[in-house]
Short mmCIF file of C-alpha atoms and ligand atoms in Angstrom, two decimals:
data_model
loop_
_atom_site.label_atom_id
_atom_site.label_comp_id
_atom_site.label_asym_id
_atom_site.label_seq_id
_atom_site.Cartn_x
_atom_site.Cartn_y
_atom_site.Cartn_z
CA MET A 1 91.03 121.08 86.33
CA ALA A 2 90.29 120.09 82.76
CA ASP A 3 93.58 118.25 82.66
CA ARG A 4 92.88 116.05 85.70
CA GLY A 5 92.59 112.42 84.73
CA HIS A 6 90.45 109.54 85.87
CA TRP A 7 90.78 105.75 85.97
CA GLY A 8 88.80 103.90 83.36
CA SER A 9 88.00 101.07 85.77
CA LYS A 10 88.57 99.76 89.27
CA LEU A 11 90.83 97.02 87.94
CA GLY A 12 92.88 99.64 86.11
CA PHE A 13 93.46 101.48 89.37
CA VAL A 14 94.43 98.33 91.27
CA LEU A 15 96.87 97.29 88.52
CA ALA A 16 98.42 100.76 88.33
CA ALA A 17 98.75 101.00 92.12
CA ALA A 18 100.16 97.47 92.33
CA GLY A 19 102.50 98.50 89.53
CA SER A 20 103.70 101.38 91.67
CA ALA A 21 104.21 99.12 94.66
CA VAL A 22 105.87 96.24 92.82
CA GLY A 23 109.26 97.49 91.75
CA LEU A 24 112.98 97.29 92.32
CA GLY A 25 112.07 97.23 96.00
CA ASN A 26 110.48 93.80 95.60
CA ILE A 27 112.77 92.12 93.14
CA TRP A 28 116.14 93.72 93.81
CA LYS A 29 116.09 95.08 97.36
CA PHE A 30 113.83 92.72 99.29
CA PRO A 31 115.73 89.55 98.37
CA TYR A 32 119.09 91.05 99.24
CA ILE A 33 118.01 92.51 102.58
CA THR A 34 116.35 89.19 103.37
CA GLY A 35 119.67 87.53 102.56
CA GLU A 36 121.62 89.96 104.72
CA ASN A 37 119.24 89.55 107.63
CA GLY A 38 119.32 85.79 107.57
CA GLY A 39 115.92 84.96 106.04
CA GLY A 40 112.91 83.52 107.92
CA ALA A 41 112.47 85.66 111.02
CA PHE A 42 113.14 88.82 109.02
CA VAL A 43 110.44 87.83 106.53
CA LEU A 44 107.97 87.35 109.37
CA ILE A 45 108.73 90.76 110.90
CA TYR A 46 108.40 92.31 107.48
CA LEU A 47 104.95 90.75 107.02
CA LEU A 48 103.92 92.14 110.39
CA CYS A 49 105.10 95.63 109.37
CA ILE A 50 103.08 95.41 106.16
CA VAL A 51 99.89 94.58 108.05
CA VAL A 52 100.26 96.81 111.09
CA VAL A 53 101.94 99.86 109.56
CA GLY A 54 101.77 99.65 105.78
CA LEU A 55 98.12 98.77 105.35
CA PRO A 56 96.76 101.56 107.60
CA VAL A 57 98.98 104.18 105.93
CA MET A 58 98.03 103.00 102.46
CA THR A 59 94.34 103.21 103.41
CA ALA A 60 94.92 106.74 104.71
CA GLU A 61 96.68 107.83 101.53
CA ILE A 62 94.04 106.48 99.17
CA LEU A 63 91.34 107.98 101.37
CA LEU A 64 92.91 111.46 101.35
CA GLY A 65 93.28 111.33 97.59
CA ARG A 66 89.80 110.04 96.84
CA ALA A 67 88.22 112.51 99.29
CA THR A 68 89.86 115.60 97.81
CA GLN A 69 90.48 114.53 94.19
CA LYS A 70 93.81 116.29 94.52
CA SER A 71 97.51 115.45 94.64
CA PRO A 72 99.36 115.58 98.02
CA VAL A 73 99.83 119.33 98.49
CA GLY A 74 96.28 120.19 97.41
CA ALA A 75 94.81 117.32 99.42
CA VAL A 76 96.42 118.48 102.65
CA LYS A 77 95.39 122.09 101.96
CA ALA A 78 91.79 121.01 101.38
CA LEU A 79 91.49 119.02 104.60
CA GLY A 80 93.25 121.16 107.15
CA GLY A 81 96.20 122.94 105.65
CA GLY A 82 98.52 124.79 108.04
CA PHE A 83 101.95 123.38 108.64
CA TRP A 84 100.79 119.95 107.49
CA VAL A 85 101.24 121.18 103.93
CA VAL A 86 104.96 120.62 104.48
CA PHE A 87 104.27 116.89 104.32
CA GLY A 88 102.57 117.25 100.96
CA GLY A 89 105.62 119.16 99.75
CA LEU A 90 107.87 116.43 101.09
CA GLY A 91 106.09 113.98 98.81
CA VAL A 92 106.92 116.05 95.75
CA LEU A 93 110.55 116.27 96.90
CA GLY A 94 110.50 112.49 97.38
CA GLY A 95 109.41 112.05 93.77
CA PHE A 96 112.43 114.00 92.55
CA VAL A 97 114.93 112.30 94.82
CA ILE A 98 113.76 108.70 94.46
CA LEU A 99 113.20 108.67 90.72
CA SER A 100 116.59 110.29 90.08
CA TYR A 101 118.50 107.25 91.36
CA TYR A 102 115.77 104.65 90.78
CA SER A 103 116.19 105.30 87.09
CA VAL A 104 119.90 104.52 87.30
CA VAL A 105 119.24 101.06 88.75
CA ALA A 106 116.46 100.51 86.23
CA GLY A 107 119.05 101.41 83.60
CA TRP A 108 121.30 98.62 84.87
CA ALA A 109 118.40 96.20 84.48
CA MET A 110 117.95 97.40 80.88
CA HIS A 111 121.61 96.82 80.18
CA TYR A 112 121.42 93.26 81.55
CA THR A 113 118.32 92.61 79.47
CA TYR A 114 120.35 93.61 76.46
CA LEU A 115 123.29 91.43 77.55
CA ALA A 116 121.01 88.44 78.02
CA LEU A 117 119.27 89.01 74.71
CA SER A 118 122.56 89.21 72.85
CA GLY A 119 123.58 85.87 74.37
CA GLN A 120 126.51 87.33 76.29
CA ILE A 121 125.57 86.04 79.74
CA VAL A 122 125.76 82.40 78.81
CA GLY A 123 128.31 82.93 76.07
CA LEU A 124 130.95 84.32 78.39
CA GLY A 125 130.56 81.79 81.18
CA PRO A 126 130.97 82.59 84.89
CA GLU A 127 134.52 83.93 84.68
CA GLY A 128 133.63 86.16 81.77
CA VAL A 129 130.43 87.45 83.33
CA GLU A 130 131.92 88.82 86.52
CA PRO A 131 134.24 91.48 85.03
CA LEU A 132 131.65 92.28 82.39
CA PHE A 133 129.32 93.57 85.04
CA GLY A 134 132.07 95.43 86.80
CA SER A 135 132.72 97.28 83.61
CA LEU A 136 129.09 98.41 83.35
CA PHE A 137 129.20 99.83 86.84
CA THR A 138 132.28 101.90 86.13
CA SER A 139 131.22 103.13 82.72
CA ASN A 140 129.81 106.64 82.91
CA GLY A 141 128.72 106.49 79.30
CA LEU A 142 126.64 103.32 79.69
CA ASN A 143 125.09 104.51 82.96
CA LEU A 144 124.11 107.84 81.44
CA PHE A 145 122.78 106.24 78.28
CA TRP A 146 120.47 103.77 80.04
CA HIS A 147 119.42 106.33 82.66
CA ALA A 148 118.39 108.75 79.90
CA LEU A 149 116.59 106.07 77.93
CA PHE A 150 114.65 104.87 80.96
CA MET A 151 113.59 108.44 81.79
CA ILE A 152 112.43 108.99 78.21
CA VAL A 153 110.24 105.88 78.33
CA THR A 154 108.80 106.91 81.70
CA VAL A 155 108.00 110.41 80.42
CA ALA A 156 106.38 108.93 77.31
CA VAL A 157 103.93 106.90 79.42
CA VAL A 158 103.03 109.68 81.85
CA TRP A 159 102.62 112.08 78.91
CA GLY A 160 99.64 109.97 77.82
CA GLY A 161 97.77 110.79 81.04
CA VAL A 162 96.04 108.73 83.70
CA ASN A 163 93.76 106.66 81.55
CA LYS A 164 95.54 106.51 78.19
CA GLY A 165 99.07 106.39 79.57
CA ILE A 166 99.42 105.04 83.11
CA GLU A 167 96.41 102.72 83.17
CA ARG A 168 96.88 101.42 79.65
CA TRP A 169 100.49 100.45 80.34
CA ALA A 170 99.67 98.96 83.73
CA ARG A 171 97.15 96.71 81.99
CA ILE A 172 99.85 95.45 79.64
CA LEU A 173 102.89 95.35 81.90
CA MET A 174 101.42 93.93 85.10
CA PRO A 175 99.88 90.75 83.64
CA THR A 176 103.10 90.24 81.65
CA LEU A 177 105.10 90.61 84.84
CA PHE A 178 102.94 88.03 86.64
CA GLY A 179 103.33 85.64 83.72
CA LEU A 180 107.12 85.98 83.59
CA MET A 181 107.31 85.50 87.34
CA ILE A 182 105.41 82.21 87.05
CA ILE A 183 107.78 80.90 84.35
CA LEU A 184 110.77 81.69 86.58
CA LEU A 185 109.11 80.17 89.62
CA VAL A 186 108.36 76.92 87.81
CA ASN A 187 112.01 76.75 86.80
CA SER A 188 113.16 77.34 90.39
CA PHE A 189 110.91 74.50 91.64
CA THR A 190 112.97 72.10 89.62
CA MET A 191 116.32 73.22 91.00
CA SER A 192 118.31 71.28 93.55
CA GLY A 193 118.61 74.30 95.86
CA PHE A 194 114.85 74.72 96.18
CA GLY A 195 114.49 73.00 99.56
CA GLU A 196 117.36 74.92 101.08
CA ALA A 197 115.98 78.17 99.72
CA PHE A 198 112.52 77.43 101.05
CA ASP A 199 113.90 76.80 104.49
CA PHE A 200 116.02 79.94 104.31
CA ILE A 201 113.02 82.12 103.46
CA PHE A 202 110.32 80.52 105.58
CA GLY A 203 112.24 78.70 108.31
CA PHE A 204 112.19 80.58 111.58
CA HIS A 205 115.85 81.44 112.21
CA THR A 206 115.65 83.98 115.00
CA GLU A 207 119.37 83.95 115.68
CA ALA A 208 120.10 86.04 112.62
CA LEU A 209 117.61 88.77 113.47
CA THR A 210 118.85 92.04 114.97
CA ALA A 211 117.13 95.26 116.09
CA ALA A 212 118.60 96.90 113.02
CA GLY A 213 116.93 94.21 110.91
CA VAL A 214 113.54 94.92 112.47
CA LEU A 215 113.85 98.61 111.70
CA GLU A 216 115.07 97.88 108.20
CA ALA A 217 111.94 95.77 107.68
CA LEU A 218 109.76 98.67 108.81
CA GLY A 219 111.56 101.16 106.59
CA HIS A 220 111.29 98.80 103.66
CA ALA A 221 107.54 98.38 104.22
CA PHE A 222 107.15 102.06 103.26
CA PHE A 223 109.39 101.83 100.26
CA THR A 224 107.89 98.66 98.84
CA LEU A 225 104.28 99.83 99.24
CA SER A 226 105.14 103.25 97.73
CA LEU A 227 104.03 105.00 100.91
CA GLY A 228 105.04 108.26 102.53
CA MET A 229 105.44 110.39 99.44
CA GLY A 230 101.90 110.63 98.12
CA ALA A 231 102.09 108.16 95.26
CA MET A 232 99.10 106.18 96.55
CA LEU A 233 97.39 109.44 97.47
CA THR A 234 97.81 110.73 93.93
CA TYR A 235 96.55 107.49 92.37
CA GLY A 236 93.64 107.54 94.86
CA SER A 237 92.73 111.01 93.66
CA TYR A 238 91.71 109.57 90.28
CA LEU A 239 89.16 107.23 91.90
CA ASP A 240 85.40 107.49 92.11
CA ARG A 241 83.54 108.04 95.36
CA ASN A 242 82.08 104.55 95.36
CA ASP A 243 85.34 102.64 94.88
CA ASP A 244 86.25 100.52 97.88
CA ILE A 245 89.31 102.01 99.61
CA VAL A 246 90.04 99.29 102.16
CA VAL A 247 89.58 96.37 99.79
CA SER A 248 91.83 98.12 97.25
CA ALA A 249 94.53 98.74 99.87
CA ILE A 250 94.41 95.10 100.95
CA THR A 251 94.53 93.82 97.36
CA ILE A 252 97.50 96.04 96.47
CA SER A 253 99.41 95.04 99.62
CA ILE A 254 98.79 91.35 99.00
CA LEU A 255 99.95 91.57 95.40
CA ASP A 256 103.07 93.44 96.46
CA THR A 257 103.89 90.92 99.19
CA VAL A 258 103.25 87.91 97.00
CA ILE A 259 105.60 89.29 94.34
CA ALA A 260 108.32 90.05 96.90
CA LEU A 261 108.14 86.53 98.34
CA THR A 262 107.99 85.01 94.87
CA ALA A 263 111.09 86.98 93.90
CA CYS A 264 112.87 85.32 96.82
CA MET A 265 111.54 81.92 95.73
CA VAL A 266 112.86 82.59 92.25
CA LEU A 267 116.29 83.88 93.25
CA PHE A 268 117.39 81.88 96.28
CA PRO A 269 117.03 78.41 94.69
CA ILE A 270 119.35 79.64 91.92
CA ILE A 271 121.75 81.09 94.49
CA PHE A 272 121.81 77.89 96.54
CA SER A 273 121.97 75.55 93.57
CA TYR A 274 125.14 77.22 92.36
CA GLY A 275 126.74 77.52 95.79
CA MET A 276 126.57 81.30 95.93
CA GLU A 277 126.24 83.53 98.98
CA PRO A 278 122.66 84.54 100.00
CA ALA A 279 124.01 87.58 101.86
CA SER A 280 125.74 89.11 98.88
CA GLY A 281 124.00 92.51 99.24
CA PRO A 282 123.04 94.74 96.32
CA GLY A 283 125.14 92.55 94.03
CA LEU A 284 122.76 89.61 94.55
CA VAL A 285 120.70 90.37 91.47
CA PHE A 286 123.37 92.09 89.40
CA VAL A 287 126.38 89.89 90.07
CA SER A 288 125.54 86.56 91.74
CA ILE A 289 122.43 85.78 89.71
CA PRO A 290 124.04 86.41 86.30
CA ILE A 291 127.00 84.29 87.30
CA ALA A 292 124.66 81.46 88.30
CA MET A 293 122.51 81.90 85.20
CA SER A 294 125.54 81.74 82.94
CA GLN A 295 125.86 78.10 84.03
CA MET A 296 122.15 77.23 83.89
CA HIS A 297 120.33 75.22 81.28
CA GLY A 298 118.47 77.79 79.17
CA GLY A 299 120.41 80.53 80.92
CA THR A 300 119.99 83.03 78.10
CA PHE A 301 116.23 82.57 78.13
CA PHE A 302 115.85 82.81 81.90
CA ALA A 303 118.23 85.74 82.23
CA PHE A 304 116.32 87.59 79.55
CA ILE A 305 112.98 86.92 81.23
CA PHE A 306 114.28 87.89 84.64
CA PHE A 307 115.83 91.19 83.62
CA ALA A 308 112.92 92.15 81.38
CA LEU A 309 110.66 91.53 84.36
CA LEU A 310 112.88 93.76 86.47
CA VAL A 311 112.64 96.54 83.87
CA PHE A 312 108.82 96.27 83.72
CA ALA A 313 108.55 96.33 87.50
CA ALA A 314 110.80 99.39 87.68
CA LEU A 315 108.92 101.16 84.91
CA THR A 316 105.48 100.95 86.52
CA SER A 317 106.97 102.29 89.77
CA ALA A 318 108.86 105.07 88.03
CA ILE A 319 105.65 106.10 86.33
CA SER A 320 104.00 106.68 89.71
CA LEU A 321 107.00 108.64 90.98
CA LEU A 322 106.88 110.94 87.97
CA GLU A 323 103.10 111.24 88.26
CA VAL A 324 103.36 112.67 91.79
CA VAL A 325 105.53 115.53 90.56
CA THR A 326 103.51 115.97 87.37
CA SER A 327 100.17 116.10 89.18
CA TYR A 328 101.57 118.68 91.59
CA LEU A 329 102.48 120.94 88.68
CA ILE A 330 99.06 120.38 87.11
CA ASP A 331 96.97 120.87 90.26
CA GLU A 332 98.92 123.56 92.06
CA LYS A 333 100.62 125.46 89.27
CA GLY A 334 97.93 125.09 86.64
CA TRP A 335 100.31 123.62 84.04
CA LEU A 336 99.16 121.45 81.18
CA ARG A 337 100.06 117.77 81.46
CA HIS A 338 102.50 117.65 78.56
CA LYS A 339 104.52 120.59 79.76
CA ALA A 340 104.46 119.33 83.37
CA THR A 341 105.58 115.82 82.40
CA VAL A 342 108.48 116.91 80.22
CA PHE A 343 109.67 119.54 82.67
CA ALA A 344 109.58 117.13 85.64
CA GLY A 345 111.20 114.36 83.60
CA VAL A 346 114.07 116.55 82.43
CA VAL A 347 114.77 117.97 85.89
CA ILE A 348 114.74 114.49 87.45
CA ALA A 349 117.00 113.12 84.74
CA LEU A 350 119.47 115.93 85.45
CA ILE A 351 119.35 115.35 89.20
CA GLY A 352 120.10 111.71 88.46
CA ILE A 353 123.35 112.44 86.62
CA PRO A 354 125.57 112.37 89.73
CA SER A 355 123.94 109.05 90.68
CA ALA A 356 124.56 107.70 87.20
CA LEU A 357 128.20 108.77 87.38
CA SER A 358 128.74 107.41 90.86
CA GLY A 359 126.24 104.57 90.54
CA GLY A 360 128.93 102.60 88.88
CA THR A 361 131.10 102.66 91.92
CA TYR A 362 128.22 101.99 94.29
CA LEU A 363 128.74 98.27 94.57
CA PHE A 364 132.47 98.59 94.84
CA GLY A 365 132.69 101.56 97.20
CA ASP A 366 134.89 104.55 96.53
CA GLY A 367 132.29 106.74 94.85
CA PHE A 368 132.05 110.33 93.94
CA ALA A 369 132.06 112.05 97.34
CA GLY A 370 128.55 113.08 98.31
CA VAL A 371 127.16 113.87 101.73
CA PHE A 372 127.67 111.83 104.94
CA GLY A 373 130.69 110.16 103.42
CA ARG A 374 128.50 108.30 100.92
CA ASN A 375 128.43 108.60 97.18
CA TRP A 376 125.48 110.41 95.61
CA PHE A 377 123.60 107.28 94.79
CA ASP A 378 123.95 105.99 98.30
CA THR A 379 123.08 109.37 99.80
CA PHE A 380 119.85 109.61 97.83
CA ASP A 381 118.79 106.06 98.65
CA TYR A 382 119.59 106.64 102.30
CA LEU A 383 117.72 109.96 102.41
CA ALA A 384 114.66 108.51 100.74
CA SER A 385 114.31 105.20 102.56
CA ASN A 386 115.39 106.35 106.00
CA TRP A 387 114.10 109.89 106.14
CA ILE A 388 111.75 111.16 103.45
CA LEU A 389 109.39 108.18 103.30
CA PRO A 390 109.12 107.51 107.05
CA LEU A 391 108.77 111.24 107.75
CA GLY A 392 106.13 111.54 105.04
CA GLY A 393 104.37 108.46 106.43
CA LEU A 394 104.43 109.97 109.90
CA GLY A 395 102.97 113.21 108.57
CA ILE A 396 100.26 111.50 106.54
CA SER A 397 99.18 109.21 109.37
CA MET A 398 99.20 111.94 112.03
CA PHE A 399 97.39 114.36 109.73
CA THR A 400 94.71 111.79 108.94
CA ALA A 401 94.32 110.60 112.51
CA TRP A 402 94.65 113.84 114.45
CA ARG A 403 93.77 116.68 112.11
CA VAL A 404 91.18 115.60 109.53
CA ASP A 405 87.62 116.10 110.74
CA ASP A 406 86.17 112.84 112.07
CA ALA A 407 82.84 113.25 110.26
CA ILE A 408 84.56 113.59 106.89
CA ARG A 409 87.06 110.83 107.60
CA HIS A 410 84.44 108.39 108.81
CA ARG A 411 82.15 109.06 105.87
CA GLU A 412 85.01 108.63 103.42
CA PHE A 413 86.01 105.35 105.05
CA LEU A 414 82.47 104.00 104.79
CA ASP A 415 81.66 105.25 101.28
CA GLY A 416 81.80 102.32 98.91
CA SER A 417 83.33 100.14 101.61
CA ARG A 418 82.60 96.51 102.40
CA LEU A 419 84.89 96.65 105.42
CA GLY A 420 83.52 99.63 107.31
CA VAL A 421 83.67 97.70 110.60
CA PHE A 422 87.43 98.19 110.69
CA TYR A 423 87.15 101.95 111.08
CA LYS A 424 87.94 102.04 114.82
CA GLY A 425 90.81 99.59 114.57
CA TRP A 426 92.29 101.47 111.63
CA LEU A 427 92.14 104.72 113.56
CA VAL A 428 93.86 103.24 116.59
CA LEU A 429 96.71 101.89 114.43
CA LEU A 430 97.03 105.25 112.68
CA LYS A 431 96.91 107.30 115.88
CA TYR A 432 99.33 105.34 118.01
CA VAL A 433 100.97 102.28 116.50
CA VAL A 434 102.17 103.80 113.22
CA PRO A 435 103.71 106.96 114.76
CA VAL A 436 105.47 105.00 117.50
CA GLY A 437 106.88 102.57 114.94
CA ILE A 438 108.17 105.38 112.74
CA VAL A 439 109.71 107.29 115.62
CA LEU A 440 111.62 104.13 116.53
CA VAL A 441 113.00 104.01 112.99
CA PHE A 442 114.21 107.60 113.38
CA LEU A 443 115.78 106.99 116.77
CA HIS A 444 117.61 104.10 115.23
CA ALA A 445 118.68 106.17 112.21
CA ILE A 446 120.28 108.80 114.44
CA GLY A 447 121.92 106.14 116.57
CA VAL A 448 119.89 106.58 119.78
CA ILE A 449 118.69 102.96 119.80
N1 LIG B 1 107.42 100.72 95.63
C1 LIG B 1 108.49 100.88 94.70
C2 LIG B 1 109.39 99.65 94.77
O1 LIG B 1 109.15 98.75 95.53
C3 LIG B 1 109.29 102.13 94.94
C4 LIG B 1 108.48 103.37 95.12
C5 LIG B 1 108.57 104.09 96.29
C6 LIG B 1 107.59 103.79 94.14
C7 LIG B 1 107.80 105.22 96.51
C8 LIG B 1 106.81 104.91 94.33
C9 LIG B 1 106.92 105.62 95.51
O2 LIG B 1 110.35 99.56 94.06
#
């Protein structure tokens, strides 16, 4: 217990939790799935998923953590136990799986930051940039190098603990990230493709929306808000009794959404101004954007800012992923923080090696054969976004709504809360709406609908 940390302030918690939420999901994945799903209507559905599914689950996670002052496995044991503990365990598994490949993509962002900084993006021009990036993806050495470096930095932060590591870095990185985002946004305002981009993102183009797109939006709501694997629960466990759960959950969700939409407003004007394809998939950020930036005024500067921002966003999310595993080892196995952090970091880095080796071929197909005919990278991403997080979210919401004692739950919801009146509505969403939504995602994943 002595090793359990605590936030230094409410703001520190909100920044750290927003740091967890704002990540590659917002700046890399959200823009490209918005592009693939045709923009506007998809964005609207996504916003709906955030409010109706994401917000209630986030509230539940923070509540479970704050109530028990424990990480996922311990929290579930303390409030009901039984087979529900499986869902706590799933969270720890999620930490291993997600961080192992997340770190590979973060490594790409580090490599691009280096390329921008050394003037290569602008220096080589569009024709030179394209093969340059292809060669990163197929280089095992570069992928392994950046993956290892990113894991070392993540371990170094978590090693410092909740207050002196996670919170301290969130206080530095998050305001920096907001600042960089504003610089990029101002630049995008001035671009000729701004109007077209605005219409693409906010215009209501229903024709492009499919059932698959709706379910993708729901799945992404979990990923982007860091839900379903106990990250918010763990961060909530370092809160005080009198901290406002609902207001925190709303603030974190708003910050996450604003950053995701801003990322679109930064990227799509660049894409449209240079006549590139909005639906270019995972290569949007790593191929199309650098090609466009290589032709832009001040391209070196903007490319550097953009990729540094991507690295910061990834880092604060990776920290929370590592913290879930670390806090499990501390709470449940009685380990000291330093040992837990290094052990978890090394194991995750090792699990990530196949992703680093096949990550290179991810964008171009033909990877290292993994499961389900996908390469490892793809397999892990698929497992996490389509199975582990929704299943964890289902478990957490059902556990909170159907198993946790109402007296405890109600008291926890009201303690420190300015929005206690929403208790009934929250419970209804958690009991019925959230589970039905998640089950639909599963039925879709197995091809039934
Ligand atoms: N929310 C992070 C992102 O958008 C990813 C993440 C998922 C982090 C689950 C922690 C837990 O990139």
